[in-house]
Every structure is written in structure tokens, then in C-alpha cells.
Amino acid sequence: MLHGETVHSPLPMDLPWWQADHAVFFGVLYIVLGIIACGMGYCILKAWWDSCGDGGVSHHH
């Protein structure tokens, strides 16, 4: 990648990690996306566990 050239792909293997601004921006971006994905996965698994755990019978009044 030449100086001043734009990034054409957000994939980690295509990024110029030697440039500090790209490394910081995409590093934080991937960390935030990972946290969001973990939170969504937790919510999905918790909902599935709660729906399967009581046999489909609700005990709430």
C-alpha cells in the first residue's frame, strides 16, 4: 500500500497495520465488534436456555 492510498477492504489481512492510525482505528473497531458479538451471543444463549429450561410452561402470574 502506497502512502495516501485508501483502504479497499476491511479484512484484517488487507490492512496496513504498520500505519498507527489504521492500527488504532481498526483495532478498536474489531474490539467493539467482538464485545457486541459476545453480548448478542450471551443474550441468544440465555433466551434459548430459559425457553428450554422450564419445558415451555410459564410460572409467572
C-alpha positions as MATLAB code, in Angstrom:
seq = 'MLHGETVHSPLPMDLPWWQADHAVFFGVLYIVLGIIACGMGYCILKAWWDSCGDGGVSHHH';
ca = [
       0.000    0.000    0.000;
       1.388    3.354   -1.003;
       1.315    6.449    1.176;
      -2.036    8.218    0.743;
      -3.750    5.197   -0.772;
      -7.135    4.325    0.718;
      -8.121    1.017    2.255;
     -10.275   -1.043   -0.101;
     -11.062   -3.925    2.231;
     -11.763   -4.017    5.999;
     -10.401   -7.548    6.341;
      -7.508   -7.818    8.834;
      -5.098   -9.321    6.295;
      -5.627   -6.401    3.898;
      -4.991   -3.560    6.370;
      -1.729   -1.644    6.621;
      -1.086   -2.404   10.304;
       2.269   -0.561   10.185;
       0.386    2.755    9.971;
      -0.550    3.812   13.502;
      -3.837    5.497   12.592;
      -5.126    2.387   10.814;
      -3.941    0.112   13.618;
      -5.694    2.168   16.317;
      -8.942    2.692   14.401;
      -9.383   -0.874   13.175;
      -8.060   -2.358   16.413;
     -10.706   -0.505   18.427;
     -13.343   -1.290   15.790;
     -12.670   -5.038   15.965;
     -12.628   -4.968   19.798;
     -16.010   -3.201   19.895;
     -17.490   -5.567   17.313;
     -16.205   -8.522   19.349;
     -17.821   -7.172   22.533;
     -21.132   -6.635   20.727;
     -20.988  -10.141   19.243;
     -20.264  -11.680   22.671;
     -23.179   -9.769   24.208;
     -25.556  -10.843   21.447;
     -24.374  -14.450   21.749;
     -24.929  -14.363   25.504;
     -28.466  -12.982   25.078;
     -29.351  -15.588   22.447;
     -27.988  -18.477   24.525;
     -29.687  -17.160   27.698;
     -33.034  -16.859   25.895;
     -32.660  -20.366   24.478;
     -31.663  -21.765   27.870;
     -34.611  -20.035   29.593;
     -37.101  -21.242   26.978;
     -35.874  -24.850   27.115;
     -35.319  -24.974   30.871;
     -38.948  -24.796   32.008;
     -40.410  -27.135   29.401;
     -42.357  -24.323   27.770;
     -44.587  -23.768   30.838;
     -44.646  -20.278   32.228;
     -44.759  -19.927   36.021;
     -45.390  -16.185   36.018;
     -48.742  -14.783   37.160;
];
